[in-house]
mmCIF file of C-alpha atoms in Angstrom:
data_model
loop_
_atom_site.group_PDB
_atom_site.id
_atom_site.type_symbol
_atom_site.label_atom_id
_atom_site.label_comp_id
_atom_site.label_asym_id
_atom_site.label_seq_id
_atom_site.Cartn_x
_atom_site.Cartn_y
_atom_site.Cartn_z
ATOM 1 C CA MET A 498 -13.441 -47.265 33.678
ATOM 2 C CA ALA A 499 -10.058 -47.834 35.257
ATOM 3 C CA GLY A 500 -8.391 -51.230 35.368
ATOM 4 C CA VAL A 501 -5.705 -53.316 33.695
ATOM 5 C CA GLY A 502 -5.413 -55.058 30.374
ATOM 6 C CA VAL A 503 -5.838 -58.803 30.786
ATOM 7 C CA HIS A 504 -2.939 -59.530 28.432
ATOM 8 C CA SER A 505 -0.666 -56.501 28.840
ATOM 9 C CA GLY A 506 -1.146 -56.100 32.599
ATOM 10 C CA LEU A 507 -0.881 -52.321 32.071
ATOM 11 C CA PRO A 508 -3.154 -49.823 33.847
ATOM 12 C CA VAL A 509 -5.669 -48.130 31.545
ATOM 13 C CA THR A 510 -8.675 -45.833 31.706
ATOM 14 C CA LEU A 511 -11.572 -46.040 29.250
ATOM 15 C CA THR A 512 -14.263 -43.388 28.771
ATOM 16 C CA LEU A 513 -17.490 -43.758 26.799
ATOM 17 C CA GLY A 514 -18.889 -40.698 25.044
ATOM 18 C CA PRO A 515 -21.527 -39.756 22.448
ATOM 19 C CA ALA A 516 -20.996 -39.740 18.689
ATOM 20 C CA PRO A 517 -22.883 -38.293 15.697
ATOM 21 C CA VAL A 518 -25.470 -40.140 13.620
ATOM 22 C CA ASP A 519 -23.908 -42.970 11.592
ATOM 23 C CA ALA A 520 -20.498 -42.543 13.233
ATOM 24 C CA GLY A 521 -20.586 -46.099 14.526
ATOM 25 C CA PHE A 522 -18.086 -47.044 17.227
ATOM 26 C CA VAL A 523 -14.829 -45.084 17.177
ATOM 27 C CA PHE A 524 -11.877 -45.737 19.471
ATOM 28 C CA VAL A 525 -9.809 -42.669 20.328
ATOM 29 C CA ARG A 526 -6.369 -43.701 21.530
ATOM 30 C CA THR A 527 -4.812 -41.096 23.812
ATOM 31 C CA GLY A 528 -1.524 -41.104 25.719
ATOM 32 C CA LEU A 529 0.558 -41.459 22.574
ATOM 33 C CA GLU A 530 3.494 -39.335 21.537
ATOM 34 C CA GLY A 531 2.172 -36.562 19.352
ATOM 35 C CA SER A 532 -1.561 -36.399 18.670
ATOM 36 C CA ASP A 533 -4.374 -38.775 19.564
ATOM 37 C CA ARG A 534 -5.263 -41.400 16.980
ATOM 38 C CA GLU A 535 -8.666 -42.737 15.993
ATOM 39 C CA VAL A 536 -9.561 -46.172 14.713
ATOM 40 C CA GLN A 537 -13.002 -47.164 13.468
ATOM 41 C CA ALA A 538 -14.346 -50.353 15.044
ATOM 42 C CA THR A 539 -14.864 -52.197 11.770
ATOM 43 C CA ALA A 540 -13.775 -55.567 10.439
ATOM 44 C CA ASP A 541 -11.195 -54.099 8.069
ATOM 45 C CA GLN A 542 -9.333 -52.533 11.010
ATOM 46 C CA VAL A 543 -8.739 -55.902 12.725
ATOM 47 C CA ILE A 544 -5.046 -56.814 12.663
ATOM 48 C CA ALA A 545 -4.967 -59.785 15.078
ATOM 49 C CA THR A 546 -7.384 -62.340 16.562
ATOM 50 C CA ASP A 547 -5.123 -64.814 18.396
ATOM 51 C CA PHE A 548 -6.307 -64.338 22.000
ATOM 52 C CA ALA A 549 -8.389 -61.187 21.586
ATOM 53 C CA THR A 550 -9.648 -58.871 18.868
ATOM 54 C CA VAL A 551 -7.006 -56.228 18.104
ATOM 55 C CA LEU A 552 -7.701 -53.071 16.083
ATOM 56 C CA GLY A 553 -5.050 -50.967 14.395
ATOM 57 C CA ASP A 554 -3.864 -49.232 11.268
ATOM 58 C CA ARG A 555 -0.840 -49.225 8.993
ATOM 59 C CA SER A 556 1.293 -47.995 11.881
ATOM 60 C CA GLY A 557 0.450 -51.025 14.010
ATOM 61 C CA PRO A 558 -1.931 -52.047 16.828
ATOM 62 C CA LEU A 559 -3.888 -49.374 18.687
ATOM 63 C CA VAL A 560 -6.522 -51.151 20.800
ATOM 64 C CA SER A 561 -6.508 -54.758 22.000
ATOM 65 C CA THR A 562 -9.313 -56.801 23.596
ATOM 66 C CA ALA A 563 -11.970 -54.585 22.030
ATOM 67 C CA GLU A 564 -14.695 -57.236 22.069
ATOM 68 C CA HIS A 565 -16.195 -56.807 25.564
ATOM 69 C CA VAL A 566 -16.926 -53.086 25.358
ATOM 70 C CA LEU A 567 -18.218 -53.521 21.796
ATOM 71 C CA ALA A 568 -20.497 -56.329 22.985
ATOM 72 C CA ALA A 569 -21.920 -54.078 25.688
ATOM 73 C CA LEU A 570 -22.610 -51.257 23.239
ATOM 74 C CA ARG A 571 -24.198 -53.496 20.609
ATOM 75 C CA GLY A 572 -26.005 -55.616 23.194
ATOM 76 C CA MET A 573 -27.555 -52.572 24.871
ATOM 77 C CA GLY A 574 -28.810 -51.158 21.584
ATOM 78 C CA VAL A 575 -26.269 -48.373 21.125
ATOM 79 C CA ASP A 576 -25.353 -47.567 17.515
ATOM 80 C CA ASN A 577 -22.929 -44.641 17.823
ATOM 81 C CA ALA A 578 -20.308 -43.985 20.507
ATOM 82 C CA THR A 579 -16.752 -42.827 21.062
ATOM 83 C CA ILE A 580 -14.511 -45.020 23.177
ATOM 84 C CA GLU A 581 -11.560 -43.066 24.532
ATOM 85 C CA ILE A 582 -8.699 -45.154 25.877
ATOM 86 C CA ASP A 583 -5.302 -44.089 27.238
ATOM 87 C CA GLY A 584 -3.541 -47.439 26.928
ATOM 88 C CA PRO A 585 -3.049 -50.274 24.435
ATOM 89 C CA GLU A 586 -5.787 -52.557 25.767
ATOM 90 C CA VAL A 587 -9.384 -52.215 26.953
ATOM 91 C CA PRO A 588 -9.506 -52.835 30.733
ATOM 92 C CA ILE A 589 -10.670 -56.332 31.565
ATOM 93 C CA MET A 590 -12.620 -55.181 34.660
ATOM 94 C CA ASP A 591 -14.238 -58.338 36.148
ATOM 95 C CA GLY A 592 -13.826 -60.296 32.895
ATOM 96 C CA SER A 593 -17.353 -59.620 31.665
ATOM 97 C CA ALA A 594 -19.203 -56.704 30.072
ATOM 98 C CA ALA A 595 -20.988 -55.757 33.299
ATOM 99 C CA ALA A 596 -18.920 -52.625 34.014
ATOM 100 C CA PHE A 597 -19.506 -51.348 30.484
ATOM 101 C CA VAL A 598 -23.242 -51.966 30.810
ATOM 102 C CA ALA A 599 -23.177 -49.994 34.079
ATOM 103 C CA ALA A 600 -21.379 -47.128 32.321
ATOM 104 C CA ILE A 601 -23.990 -47.092 29.553
ATOM 105 C CA ASP A 602 -26.736 -47.076 32.189
ATOM 106 C CA GLN A 603 -25.028 -44.168 33.957
ATOM 107 C CA ALA A 604 -24.691 -42.158 30.749
ATOM 108 C CA GLY A 605 -28.117 -43.067 29.405
ATOM 109 C CA ILE A 606 -29.196 -43.689 25.826
ATOM 110 C CA VAL A 607 -31.041 -41.144 23.682
ATOM 111 C CA ASN A 608 -32.734 -41.176 20.306
ATOM 112 C CA GLN A 609 -31.043 -39.458 17.395
ATOM 113 C CA PRO A 610 -33.103 -37.869 14.583
ATOM 114 C CA ALA A 611 -32.459 -40.527 11.947
ATOM 115 C CA GLN A 612 -33.661 -43.928 10.883
ATOM 116 C CA ARG A 613 -31.647 -46.841 12.228
ATOM 117 C CA ARG A 614 -29.642 -48.673 9.577
ATOM 118 C CA PHE A 615 -28.956 -52.418 9.572
ATOM 119 C CA ILE A 616 -27.027 -54.975 7.576
ATOM 120 C CA GLN A 617 -29.571 -57.585 6.486
ATOM 121 C CA VAL A 618 -28.142 -61.011 5.679
ATOM 122 C CA LEU A 619 -29.610 -62.299 2.389
ATOM 123 C CA LYS A 620 -28.040 -65.744 2.052
ATOM 124 C CA PRO A 621 -25.964 -68.147 4.161
ATOM 125 C CA VAL A 622 -22.208 -67.591 4.378
ATOM 126 C CA SER A 623 -20.039 -70.144 6.170
ATOM 127 C CA VAL A 624 -16.380 -70.675 7.096
ATOM 128 C CA LYS A 625 -14.558 -73.775 8.349
ATOM 129 C CA ILE A 626 -11.186 -73.513 10.111
ATOM 130 C CA GLY A 627 -9.906 -76.903 11.251
ATOM 131 C CA ASP A 628 -12.485 -78.263 13.714
ATOM 132 C CA SER A 629 -14.233 -74.877 13.968
ATOM 133 C CA PHE A 630 -17.284 -73.960 11.928
ATOM 134 C CA GLY A 631 -19.204 -70.717 11.650
ATOM 135 C CA GLU A 632 -22.168 -69.621 9.563
ATOM 136 C CA ILE A 633 -24.344 -66.553 9.275
ATOM 137 C CA ARG A 634 -27.723 -66.868 7.598
ATOM 138 C CA PRO A 635 -30.889 -64.824 7.026
ATOM 139 C CA TYR A 636 -33.142 -64.391 10.052
ATOM 140 C CA ALA A 637 -36.399 -62.444 10.189
ATOM 141 C CA ASN A 638 -36.420 -61.512 13.882
ATOM 142 C CA GLY A 639 -33.337 -59.380 14.449
ATOM 143 C CA PHE A 640 -30.003 -60.888 15.474
ATOM 144 C CA ARG A 641 -29.651 -64.407 16.861
ATOM 145 C CA ALA A 642 -26.537 -66.210 18.140
ATOM 146 C CA GLU A 643 -26.258 -69.996 18.443
ATOM 147 C CA VAL A 644 -22.943 -70.971 20.006
ATOM 148 C CA GLU A 645 -21.518 -74.386 20.880
ATOM 149 C CA ILE A 646 -18.216 -75.060 22.636
ATOM 150 C CA ASP A 647 -16.491 -78.405 23.138
ATOM 151 C CA PHE A 648 -13.444 -78.502 25.422
ATOM 152 C CA THR A 649 -11.387 -81.565 26.239
ATOM 153 C CA ASN A 650 -11.237 -80.203 29.781
ATOM 154 C CA PRO A 651 -13.867 -82.335 31.562
ATOM 155 C CA VAL A 652 -15.027 -79.524 33.849
ATOM 156 C CA ILE A 653 -16.025 -77.356 30.895
ATOM 157 C CA GLY A 654 -16.876 -80.054 28.350
ATOM 158 C CA GLN A 655 -19.574 -79.380 25.775
ATOM 159 C CA GLN A 656 -21.969 -76.481 26.221
ATOM 160 C CA SER A 657 -24.363 -74.610 23.924
ATOM 161 C CA TYR A 658 -26.405 -71.439 24.194
ATOM 162 C CA ASP A 659 -28.837 -69.620 21.893
ATOM 163 C CA ILE A 660 -30.077 -66.053 22.227
ATOM 164 C CA ASP A 661 -32.257 -63.642 20.277
ATOM 165 C CA LEU A 662 -30.470 -60.435 21.133
ATOM 166 C CA SER A 663 -32.220 -57.632 22.998
ATOM 167 C CA PRO A 664 -30.927 -55.244 25.666
ATOM 168 C CA GLU A 665 -32.924 -57.058 28.318
ATOM 169 C CA ARG A 666 -31.617 -60.507 27.400
ATOM 170 C CA PHE A 667 -28.063 -59.247 26.983
ATOM 171 C CA ARG A 668 -28.117 -57.710 30.455
ATOM 172 C CA ARG A 669 -29.728 -60.735 32.102
ATOM 173 C CA GLU A 670 -28.179 -63.684 30.268
ATOM 174 C CA VAL A 671 -24.850 -62.700 28.725
ATOM 175 C CA GLY A 672 -23.417 -59.415 29.989
ATOM 176 C CA ARG A 673 -22.151 -60.811 33.319
ATOM 177 C CA ALA A 674 -20.472 -63.924 31.868
ATOM 178 C CA ARG A 675 -16.726 -63.748 32.521
ATOM 179 C CA THR A 676 -13.724 -64.726 30.480
ATOM 180 C CA PHE A 677 -12.294 -68.130 31.358
ATOM 181 C CA GLY A 678 -9.113 -70.131 31.049
ATOM 182 C CA LEU A 679 -7.137 -73.219 32.024
ATOM 183 C CA MET A 680 -4.345 -73.423 34.569
ATOM 184 C CA CYS A 681 -2.392 -75.796 32.339
ATOM 185 C CA ASP A 682 -1.850 -73.019 29.788
ATOM 186 C CA VAL A 683 -0.342 -70.456 32.184
ATOM 187 C CA ALA A 684 3.356 -70.985 31.407
ATOM 188 C CA ARG A 685 2.812 -71.007 27.650
ATOM 189 C CA LEU A 686 0.825 -67.777 27.729
ATOM 190 C CA TRP A 687 3.253 -65.995 30.009
ATOM 191 C CA SER A 688 6.180 -66.933 27.786
ATOM 192 C CA ALA A 689 4.299 -65.543 24.772
ATOM 193 C CA GLY A 690 3.549 -62.279 26.588
ATOM 194 C CA TYR A 691 -0.153 -62.917 27.187
ATOM 195 C CA ALA A 692 -2.377 -63.041 30.295
ATOM 196 C CA LEU A 693 -0.029 -60.798 32.299
ATOM 197 C CA GLY A 694 -2.999 -59.004 33.889
ATOM 198 C CA ALA A 695 -5.237 -62.019 34.480
ATOM 199 C CA SER A 696 -6.242 -63.006 38.010
ATOM 200 C CA PHE A 697 -9.014 -64.714 39.920
ATOM 201 C CA ASP A 698 -10.673 -61.266 40.081
ATOM 202 C CA ASN A 699 -11.190 -61.133 36.318
ATOM 203 C CA THR A 700 -10.976 -64.696 34.991
ATOM 204 C CA VAL A 701 -12.831 -67.934 35.647
ATOM 205 C CA VAL A 702 -10.097 -70.548 36.049
ATOM 206 C CA PHE A 703 -10.270 -74.329 35.765
ATOM 207 C CA ASP A 704 -7.806 -77.135 36.306
ATOM 208 C CA ASP A 705 -8.453 -80.669 35.118
ATOM 209 C CA GLU A 706 -10.740 -81.477 38.040
ATOM 210 C CA ARG A 707 -12.521 -78.365 39.275
ATOM 211 C CA LEU A 708 -13.267 -74.674 39.168
ATOM 212 C CA LEU A 709 -10.638 -72.761 41.149
ATOM 213 C CA ASN A 710 -12.536 -69.518 41.839
ATOM 214 C CA THR A 711 -13.843 -69.645 45.397
ATOM 215 C CA GLU A 712 -16.977 -67.616 44.604
ATOM 216 C CA GLY A 713 -18.147 -70.127 41.979
ATOM 217 C CA LEU A 714 -19.849 -69.514 38.654
ATOM 218 C CA ARG A 715 -22.412 -66.840 37.831
ATOM 219 C CA TYR A 716 -24.200 -69.265 35.487
ATOM 220 C CA ALA A 717 -23.837 -73.037 35.305
ATOM 221 C CA ASP A 718 -22.878 -72.593 31.628
ATOM 222 C CA GLU A 719 -20.913 -69.368 32.065
ATOM 223 C CA CYS A 720 -18.204 -70.405 29.616
ATOM 224 C CA VAL A 721 -20.463 -70.696 26.581
ATOM 225 C CA ARG A 722 -22.336 -67.556 27.582
ATOM 226 C CA HIS A 723 -19.042 -65.682 27.539
ATOM 227 C CA LYS A 724 -18.399 -67.051 24.057
ATOM 228 C CA VAL A 725 -21.784 -65.597 23.059
ATOM 229 C CA LEU A 726 -20.645 -62.260 24.498
ATOM 230 C CA ASP A 727 -17.499 -62.477 22.357
ATOM 231 C CA VAL A 728 -19.592 -63.228 19.267
ATOM 232 C CA ILE A 729 -21.724 -60.132 19.850
ATOM 233 C CA GLY A 730 -18.623 -57.976 20.285
ATOM 234 C CA ASP A 731 -16.746 -59.394 17.314
ATOM 235 C CA LEU A 732 -19.753 -59.086 14.996
ATOM 236 C CA ALA A 733 -20.277 -55.495 16.124
ATOM 237 C CA LEU A 734 -17.355 -54.867 13.764
ATOM 238 C CA ALA A 735 -19.832 -55.132 10.887
ATOM 239 C CA GLY A 736 -20.270 -51.404 11.480
ATOM 240 C CA LEU A 737 -24.064 -51.643 11.669
ATOM 241 C CA PRO A 738 -26.379 -53.950 13.624
ATOM 242 C CA LEU A 739 -26.864 -57.279 11.874
ATOM 243 C CA LEU A 740 -30.195 -58.805 10.911
ATOM 244 C CA GLY A 741 -29.254 -62.459 10.748
ATOM 245 C CA ALA A 742 -28.500 -65.600 12.724
ATOM 246 C CA TYR A 743 -24.913 -66.568 13.539
ATOM 247 C CA ARG A 744 -24.010 -70.150 14.427
ATOM 248 C CA SER A 745 -20.588 -71.275 15.589
ATOM 249 C CA ARG A 746 -19.082 -74.554 16.759
ATOM 250 C CA ARG A 747 -15.754 -74.578 18.619
ATOM 251 C CA GLY A 748 -15.233 -70.987 17.541
ATOM 252 C CA GLY A 749 -13.380 -67.948 18.783
ATOM 253 C CA HIS A 750 -12.265 -64.495 17.662
ATOM 254 C CA LYS A 751 -10.516 -65.807 14.555
ATOM 255 C CA LEU A 752 -13.600 -67.685 13.338
ATOM 256 C CA ASN A 753 -15.963 -64.815 14.166
ATOM 257 C CA HIS A 754 -13.823 -62.406 12.180
ATOM 258 C CA ALA A 755 -13.461 -64.845 9.275
ATOM 259 C CA VAL A 756 -17.221 -65.285 8.925
ATOM 260 C CA LEU A 757 -17.881 -61.544 9.155
ATOM 261 C CA THR A 758 -15.166 -60.828 6.589
ATOM 262 C CA ALA A 759 -16.567 -63.463 4.235
ATOM 263 C CA LEU A 760 -20.058 -61.998 4.560
ATOM 264 C CA LEU A 761 -18.962 -58.433 3.870
ATOM 265 C CA ALA A 762 -16.803 -59.527 0.921
ATOM 266 C CA ASP A 763 -19.847 -61.021 -0.855
ATOM 267 C CA ARG A 764 -22.013 -58.095 -1.934
ATOM 268 C CA THR A 765 -24.791 -60.488 -2.951
ATOM 269 C CA ALA A 766 -25.042 -61.792 0.627
ATOM 270 C CA TRP A 767 -26.236 -58.616 2.353
ATOM 271 C CA ARG A 768 -27.813 -55.223 1.944
ATOM 272 C CA VAL A 769 -28.251 -52.128 4.096
ATOM 273 C CA VAL A 770 -31.821 -51.461 5.207
ATOM 274 C CA GLU A 771 -33.410 -48.783 7.350
ATOM 275 C CA GLY A 772 -35.617 -49.365 10.354
ATOM 276 C CA GLU A 773 -37.534 -47.347 12.884
ATOM 277 C CA ALA A 774 -35.970 -44.357 14.611
ATOM 278 C CA ALA A 775 -34.599 -45.751 17.841
ATOM 279 C CA ARG A 776 -31.894 -45.421 20.484
ATOM 280 C CA ARG A 777 -28.630 -44.583 18.795
ATOM 281 C CA THR A 778 -26.027 -43.101 21.158
ATOM 282 C CA THR A 779 -24.945 -42.590 24.727
ATOM 283 C CA ARG A 780 -26.305 -39.479 26.437
ATOM 284 C CA PRO A 781 -23.919 -36.949 28.025
ATOM 285 C CA VAL A 782 -23.643 -37.149 31.804
ATOM 286 C CA ALA A 783 -23.785 -33.956 33.871
ATOM 287 C CA GLU A 784 -21.143 -31.439 32.748
ATOM 288 C CA THR A 785 -18.674 -33.922 31.319
ATOM 289 C CA GLY A 786 -20.743 -35.625 28.639
ATOM 290 C CA ARG A 787 -19.026 -38.889 29.478
ATOM 291 C CA SER A 788 -19.359 -41.947 31.638
ATOM 292 C CA ILE A 789 -16.476 -43.019 33.835
ATOM 293 C CA VAL A 790 -16.869 -45.860 36.313
ATOM 294 C CA GLY A 791 -14.126 -46.666 38.791
ATOM 295 C CA GLY A 792 -12.549 -50.101 38.652
ATOM 296 C CA ARG A 793 -9.755 -51.842 40.468
ATOM 297 C CA ILE A 794 -6.362 -53.078 39.459
ATOM 298 C CA ALA A 795 -6.073 -56.801 40.042
ATOM 299 C CA ALA A 796 -2.853 -58.578 40.920
ATOM 300 C CA ALA A 797 -1.511 -60.529 37.965
ATOM 301 C CA TYR A 798 -1.287 -64.283 38.063
ATOM 302 C CA GLY A 799 -1.999 -65.384 34.520
ATOM 303 C CA PRO A 800 -4.313 -68.248 33.524
ATOM 304 C CA ASP A 801 -5.381 -68.835 29.944
ATOM 305 C CA VAL A 802 -8.093 -66.475 28.848
ATOM 306 C CA SER A 803 -10.841 -66.679 26.254
#
């Protein structure tokens, strides 16, 4: 996929490829001086969560805005994949996970000869940060997300959405929900070096009275659905699919990461279990063994993004 980073504004190409059993999701950062560098998409590799989820190592950040492509992989039932990227930030594409879902569809998904492994939540774990609250608790039917947002902006206001995750529901209900932001935050974000690649082509934008995108919303509650997408991507950093229910109120990347970190730190709160053999990786495409979908570079204008 070719596009720009929503915060950096820099052009970038991302390629999805297969990975071995139990490899999980691995970003391969190319285009660096010297050799390529790999970073595992796990919670302990997160180095920032201010406006996006940023992965890195002791040398510094390697991949920013990782959450949308991770949401697509986890949402579509993929367990193992390589994510090759030649720039510092995953391309924003249209602001949703739709382009990544299309790439997974193009590559295909195949079974690998191993039992699927899951992290099963055994007891509730919760975190409160200011007015934000998040909790993950045991749940018998896979993974469930229950997300509530509450914005002072009257056009967005209070919204909530619940989903029991499956590839079909992810594709239909969440995958096309775009990132969103407020016009009133533009100057502050620009001055801080954020949202340099945002535009009406990749961000749903509101002022205090109305939606500014001429094409309208994809869902009446698109904002909260995008927050659900972010939850799925951020919790993919558990390293294995979760069996549990996650609830958040007025949350974001920082809260999602805090709850996941708290869960993983408590070894009495979870265990690894095996399930049926199922779809576990992307399938090679033609001769290349990869999926590349063309995107477009959008002119920068810079609203707030979420």
